[in-house]
Short mmCIF file of C-alpha atoms and ligand atoms in Angstrom, two decimals:
data_model
loop_
_atom_site.label_atom_id
_atom_site.label_comp_id
_atom_site.label_asym_id
_atom_site.label_seq_id
_atom_site.Cartn_x
_atom_site.Cartn_y
_atom_site.Cartn_z
CA UNK A 58 -0.92 6.43 11.15
CA UNK A 59 -4.17 7.68 10.73
CA UNK A 60 -3.62 11.61 10.89
CA UNK A 61 -6.55 13.18 13.34
CA UNK A 62 -7.51 15.66 10.63
CA UNK A 63 -8.34 13.09 8.16
CA UNK A 64 -11.82 11.61 7.94
CA UNK A 65 -12.04 8.08 7.41
CA UNK A 66 -14.78 8.13 4.99
CA UNK A 67 -13.79 9.65 1.80
CA UNK A 68 -14.24 8.30 -1.59
CA UNK A 69 -11.66 8.34 -4.23
CA UNK A 70 -12.05 7.07 -7.58
CA UNK A 71 -9.29 6.28 -9.93
CA UNK A 72 -9.32 5.88 -13.63
CA UNK A 73 -6.11 3.40 -14.10
CA UNK A 74 -5.16 4.59 -17.45
CA UNK A 75 -1.79 4.43 -19.21
CA UNK A 76 -0.92 0.97 -18.99
CA UNK A 77 -0.85 0.40 -22.54
CA UNK A 78 1.55 3.51 -23.43
CA UNK A 79 3.61 2.30 -20.30
CA UNK A 80 4.34 -0.69 -21.85
CA UNK A 81 4.63 0.71 -25.54
CA UNK A 82 7.41 3.23 -24.50
CA UNK A 83 9.35 0.28 -23.56
CA UNK A 84 9.35 -1.81 -26.40
CA UNK A 85 6.93 -4.31 -24.39
CA UNK A 86 3.44 -5.51 -25.41
CA UNK A 87 0.67 -3.68 -24.05
CA UNK A 88 -0.35 -6.74 -21.92
CA UNK A 89 2.85 -6.00 -20.02
CA UNK A 90 1.73 -2.73 -18.79
CA UNK A 91 -1.78 -4.43 -17.47
CA UNK A 92 0.16 -6.90 -15.64
CA UNK A 93 2.16 -4.50 -13.91
CA UNK A 94 -1.20 -2.23 -13.40
CA UNK A 95 -2.15 -5.01 -11.17
CA UNK A 96 0.85 -4.38 -8.53
CA UNK A 97 -0.33 -0.69 -8.74
CA UNK A 98 -3.68 -1.45 -7.91
CA UNK A 99 -2.29 -3.54 -4.83
CA UNK A 100 0.03 -1.01 -3.46
CA UNK A 101 -2.30 1.80 -4.10
CA UNK A 102 -5.49 0.10 -2.26
CA UNK A 103 -3.27 -0.89 0.59
CA UNK A 104 -2.10 2.70 1.20
CA UNK A 105 -5.76 4.07 1.35
CA UNK A 106 -7.00 3.46 4.82
CA UNK A 107 -3.78 5.54 6.33
CA UNK A 108 -4.74 8.36 3.90
CA UNK A 109 -8.16 8.64 5.45
CA UNK A 110 -9.72 6.96 1.86
CA UNK A 111 -12.61 4.24 3.31
CA UNK A 112 -13.91 3.65 -0.30
CA UNK A 113 -11.94 3.43 -3.56
CA UNK A 114 -13.64 2.65 -6.73
CA UNK A 115 -11.35 1.85 -9.65
CA UNK A 116 -11.88 1.86 -13.16
CA UNK A 117 -10.42 -1.39 -15.06
CA UNK A 118 -12.24 -2.18 -17.73
CA UNK A 119 -15.15 0.08 -19.52
CA UNK A 120 -18.00 -1.20 -21.59
CA UNK A 121 -16.35 0.56 -24.54
CA UNK A 122 -13.04 -1.49 -24.05
CA UNK A 123 -14.93 -4.53 -25.63
CA UNK A 124 -13.97 -2.90 -29.26
CA UNK A 125 -10.01 -3.33 -28.20
CA UNK A 126 -8.39 -6.65 -30.01
CA UNK A 127 -9.47 -9.85 -28.75
CA UNK A 128 -6.06 -10.68 -27.96
CA UNK A 129 -5.73 -7.59 -25.34
CA UNK A 130 -9.54 -8.01 -24.08
CA UNK A 131 -8.58 -11.73 -23.69
CA UNK A 132 -5.46 -10.94 -21.78
CA UNK A 133 -7.58 -8.37 -19.60
CA UNK A 134 -9.81 -11.36 -18.74
CA UNK A 135 -7.02 -13.59 -17.80
CA UNK A 136 -6.01 -10.72 -15.70
CA UNK A 137 -9.09 -10.37 -13.99
CA UNK A 138 -9.23 -14.29 -13.29
CA UNK A 139 -6.17 -14.53 -11.71
CA UNK A 140 -6.35 -11.29 -9.77
CA UNK A 141 -9.67 -12.87 -8.24
CA UNK A 142 -7.89 -16.07 -7.62
CA UNK A 143 -4.82 -14.66 -6.04
CA UNK A 144 -5.81 -11.67 -4.18
CA UNK A 145 -8.59 -12.64 -2.63
CA UNK A 146 -7.14 -14.03 0.63
CA UNK A 147 -4.70 -10.98 0.79
CA UNK A 148 -7.64 -8.88 0.40
CA UNK A 149 -9.41 -10.61 3.48
CA UNK A 150 -6.51 -10.32 5.46
CA UNK A 151 -6.16 -6.64 5.01
CA UNK A 152 -9.56 -6.03 6.17
CA UNK A 153 -10.62 -5.28 2.35
CA UNK A 154 -14.22 -5.67 1.22
CA UNK A 155 -14.11 -6.31 -2.64
CA UNK A 156 -17.09 -5.36 -4.71
CA UNK A 157 -16.93 -5.73 -8.59
CA UNK A 158 -19.50 -3.08 -10.21
CA UNK A 159 -20.82 -3.37 -13.92
CA UNK A 160 -22.12 -5.82 -16.16
CA UNK A 161 -21.61 -9.66 -15.59
CA UNK A 162 -23.42 -11.23 -18.06
CA UNK A 163 -20.84 -10.31 -20.85
CA UNK A 164 -17.74 -12.08 -18.83
CA UNK A 165 -16.47 -14.96 -19.88
CA UNK A 166 -17.57 -18.40 -18.34
CA UNK A 167 -16.48 -18.68 -14.88
CA UNK A 168 -15.65 -15.16 -13.79
CA UNK A 169 -18.96 -14.36 -12.39
CA UNK A 170 -18.96 -16.97 -10.23
CA UNK A 171 -15.30 -15.85 -9.13
CA UNK A 172 -16.27 -12.83 -8.72
CA UNK A 173 -19.33 -13.73 -6.31
CA UNK A 174 -16.71 -15.87 -4.34
CA UNK A 175 -14.31 -12.91 -3.76
CA UNK A 176 -17.27 -11.01 -2.86
CA UNK A 177 -18.47 -13.25 -0.41
CA UNK A 178 -14.63 -14.19 1.07
CA UNK A 179 -13.86 -10.85 1.62
CA UNK A 180 -17.91 -9.35 3.15
CA UNK A 181 -16.40 -8.74 6.51
CA UNK A 182 -13.63 -6.54 5.78
CA UNK A 183 -14.27 -2.79 7.10
CA UNK A 184 -10.79 -1.01 6.70
CA UNK A 185 -11.50 -0.25 2.77
CA UNK A 186 -14.15 -0.96 0.66
CA UNK A 187 -12.31 -1.67 -2.96
CA UNK A 188 -14.92 -1.39 -5.66
CA UNK A 189 -13.48 -2.54 -8.91
CA UNK A 190 -15.49 -1.73 -12.01
CA UNK A 191 -15.50 -4.05 -14.82
CA UNK A 192 -17.76 -3.80 -18.28
CA UNK A 193 -18.68 -0.44 -16.59
CA UNK A 194 -20.66 2.42 -18.05
CA UNK A 195 -21.91 5.26 -16.21
CA UNK A 196 -24.21 5.93 -18.55
CA UNK A 197 -25.86 2.58 -18.83
CA UNK A 198 -25.81 2.49 -15.01
CA UNK A 199 -27.96 5.37 -14.89
CA UNK A 200 -30.33 3.68 -17.69
CA UNK A 201 -30.24 0.63 -15.75
CA UNK A 202 -31.42 2.77 -12.51
CA UNK A 203 -34.42 4.30 -14.65
CA UNK A 204 -35.38 1.05 -15.70
CA UNK A 205 -35.74 -0.25 -11.99
CA UNK A 206 -37.92 2.54 -11.06
CA UNK A 207 -41.42 1.18 -9.90
CA UNK A 208 -42.55 4.77 -9.72
CA UNK A 209 -41.30 8.23 -9.36
CA UNK A 210 -43.00 9.28 -6.20
CA UNK A 211 -40.48 10.53 -3.83
CA UNK A 212 -37.74 10.19 -6.28
CA UNK A 213 -34.65 12.03 -4.64
CA UNK A 214 -31.29 12.56 -5.53
CA UNK A 215 -30.44 9.84 -2.89
CA UNK A 216 -32.88 7.83 -3.73
CA UNK A 217 -31.88 7.61 -7.32
CA UNK A 218 -28.35 7.73 -6.43
CA UNK A 219 -28.53 4.57 -4.60
CA UNK A 220 -29.91 2.92 -7.76
CA UNK A 221 -27.41 4.32 -10.01
CA UNK A 222 -24.60 3.30 -7.57
CA UNK A 223 -25.99 -0.20 -6.54
CA UNK A 224 -24.93 -1.90 -3.41
CA UNK A 225 -22.66 0.09 -1.77
CA UNK A 226 -22.45 -1.65 1.89
CA UNK A 227 -22.56 1.46 3.79
CA UNK A 228 -19.96 3.19 1.44
CA UNK A 229 -20.65 6.67 0.41
CA UNK A 230 -22.13 7.07 -2.90
CA UNK A 231 -20.70 10.61 -3.71
CA UNK A 232 -17.15 10.74 -4.90
CA UNK A 233 -14.73 13.05 -2.83
CA UNK A 234 -11.50 12.80 -5.30
CA UNK A 235 -11.50 11.66 -8.90
CA UNK A 236 -7.96 10.91 -10.17
CA UNK A 237 -6.84 10.21 -13.66
CA UNK A 238 -3.60 8.82 -14.40
CA UNK A 239 -1.77 8.80 -18.01
CA UNK A 240 -2.27 12.21 -18.90
CA UNK A 241 -5.94 12.55 -20.58
CA UNK A 242 -8.31 14.60 -18.93
CA UNK A 243 -11.52 13.61 -19.91
CA UNK A 244 -14.03 11.28 -17.66
CA UNK A 245 -14.61 8.04 -20.48
CA UNK A 246 -18.04 7.52 -18.87
CA UNK A 247 -16.90 6.69 -15.25
CA UNK A 248 -19.07 7.68 -12.37
CA UNK A 249 -20.78 10.41 -13.84
CA UNK A 250 -23.64 10.67 -11.35
CA UNK A 251 -21.36 10.04 -8.57
CA UNK A 252 -19.05 12.58 -9.32
CA UNK A 253 -21.14 15.29 -9.49
CA UNK A 254 -19.09 17.34 -6.86
CA UNK A 255 -15.69 15.32 -7.07
CA UNK A 256 -12.54 17.24 -6.88
CA UNK A 257 -10.72 16.42 -9.95
CA UNK A 258 -6.92 15.53 -10.27
CA UNK A 259 -5.12 14.35 -13.45
CA UNK A 260 -1.47 13.79 -13.46
CA UNK A 261 0.91 12.30 -16.23
CA UNK A 262 2.00 9.29 -14.27
CA UNK A 263 1.07 6.36 -15.82
CA UNK A 264 -0.89 3.51 -13.89
CA UNK A 265 1.69 1.06 -13.78
CA UNK A 266 3.88 3.46 -12.16
CA UNK A 267 1.47 4.81 -9.65
CA UNK A 268 1.76 4.26 -6.18
CA UNK A 269 1.03 5.54 -2.49
CA UNK A 270 3.28 8.46 -2.78
CA UNK A 271 1.40 9.59 -5.94
CA UNK A 272 -2.12 9.14 -3.82
CA UNK A 273 -0.67 10.90 -0.90
CA UNK A 274 -0.05 14.12 -3.11
CA UNK A 275 -3.18 13.84 -4.62
CA UNK A 276 -4.52 13.75 -1.05
CA UNK A 277 -2.48 16.63 -0.20
CA UNK A 278 -3.66 18.49 -2.89
CA UNK A 279 -7.50 17.37 -2.29
CA UNK A 280 -6.91 18.82 1.31
CA UNK A 281 -5.93 22.39 -0.20
CA UNK A 282 -9.05 22.51 -2.34
CA UNK A 283 -12.09 24.71 -1.10
CA UNK A 284 -15.40 22.67 -1.66
CA UNK A 285 -18.30 24.70 -1.89
CA UNK A 286 -20.96 22.39 -3.07
CA UNK A 287 -22.92 25.41 -4.50
CA UNK A 288 -22.59 27.33 -1.01
CA UNK A 289 -20.18 29.35 0.06
CA UNK A 290 -16.39 28.66 1.42
CA UNK A 291 -15.71 25.50 3.36
CA UNK A 292 -12.73 23.35 4.08
CA UNK A 293 -12.10 20.08 2.05
CA UNK A 294 -11.22 18.42 4.84
CA UNK A 295 -13.19 19.17 7.82
CA UNK A 296 -11.36 19.80 11.26
CA UNK A 297 -11.61 16.73 13.41
CA UNK A 298 -14.73 16.50 15.82
C1 IPE B 459 -5.90 1.67 -19.02
O1 IPE B 459 -4.81 1.74 -19.86
C2 IPE B 459 -6.54 0.50 -18.89
C3 IPE B 459 -7.88 -0.28 -19.55
C4 IPE B 459 -8.58 0.63 -20.23
C5 IPE B 459 -7.98 -1.49 -19.77
P1 IPE B 459 -4.83 1.42 -21.38
O2 IPE B 459 -5.11 0.50 -21.47
O3 IPE B 459 -6.18 2.56 -21.54
O4 IPE B 459 -3.64 2.40 -21.57
P2 IPE B 459 -3.09 3.53 -22.68
O5 IPE B 459 -4.03 4.56 -22.40
O6 IPE B 459 -3.87 2.92 -24.25
O7 IPE B 459 -1.96 3.98 -22.55
C1 IPE B 460 -10.65 4.39 -19.59
O1 IPE B 460 -9.47 4.52 -20.31
C2 IPE B 460 -11.32 3.09 -19.03
C3 IPE B 460 -10.38 2.41 -17.89
C4 IPE B 460 -9.13 3.34 -17.43
C5 IPE B 460 -10.66 1.04 -17.56
P1 IPE B 460 -9.57 4.15 -21.79
O2 IPE B 460 -8.49 4.28 -22.32
O3 IPE B 460 -10.56 3.16 -22.48
O4 IPE B 460 -10.20 5.56 -22.15
P2 IPE B 460 -10.42 6.40 -23.48
O5 IPE B 460 -10.54 5.60 -24.77
O6 IPE B 460 -8.72 7.15 -23.63
O7 IPE B 460 -11.36 7.71 -23.41
MG1 MG B 461 -6.20 4.40 -22.17
#
């Protein structure tokens, strides 16, 4: 059940790293790790509402990941296609609104249409806003926002941030908790604007092994952090009204 002390509107981001190493350590092809990663997405997303997370942004494929071998990129795109085909109904049933963030013009034929269909079919979801970043680069998102500017009048952190983040459907732009699995401690061009004051959580757990217990542990640590936003002491999780 939802704990009273936890606000519902938290925004968590996850850099889902370590799929390839998970597989290699087991003598499996890297794609096997990506397949297992999809199951981790499902169980992690479904744990969010009860932990007070209303928005979950997942880094699935970066603009720089096109550099990987064609076989791996092709496998990842097939996985995205099957995720959209197989998960949409379940997302709708669990009250999850899906948004796919990033460029769509370089995705293989049929995928942009499948994304639009999945987004439309889940648009009524209000328990969780699940944002999946595909062909995403935070720096490119900032450039694109700058290019969309009509004039610099009244430009604020809020108005420019809304351009950077894209359609949020009422979700907060700012990320509260940013998790990276797989042991690396870097951002790899993920939500550079939105994570300005995010609490960072790095874990050695490889993404295919990640699940609700790891998310709960990250949230427990988050709740103990003292967020100051440049000011003075304030609790990470404000007391319930
Ligand atoms: C993250 O896992 C998923 C993608 C980047 C597509 P990796 O594929 O980067 O796995 P490692 O870091 O090589 O283990
Ligand atoms: C970041 O992981 C991108 C995703 C998790 C989708 P990478 O594995 O691509 O990042 P680097 O190359 O280790 O920085
Ligand atoms: Mg990696």
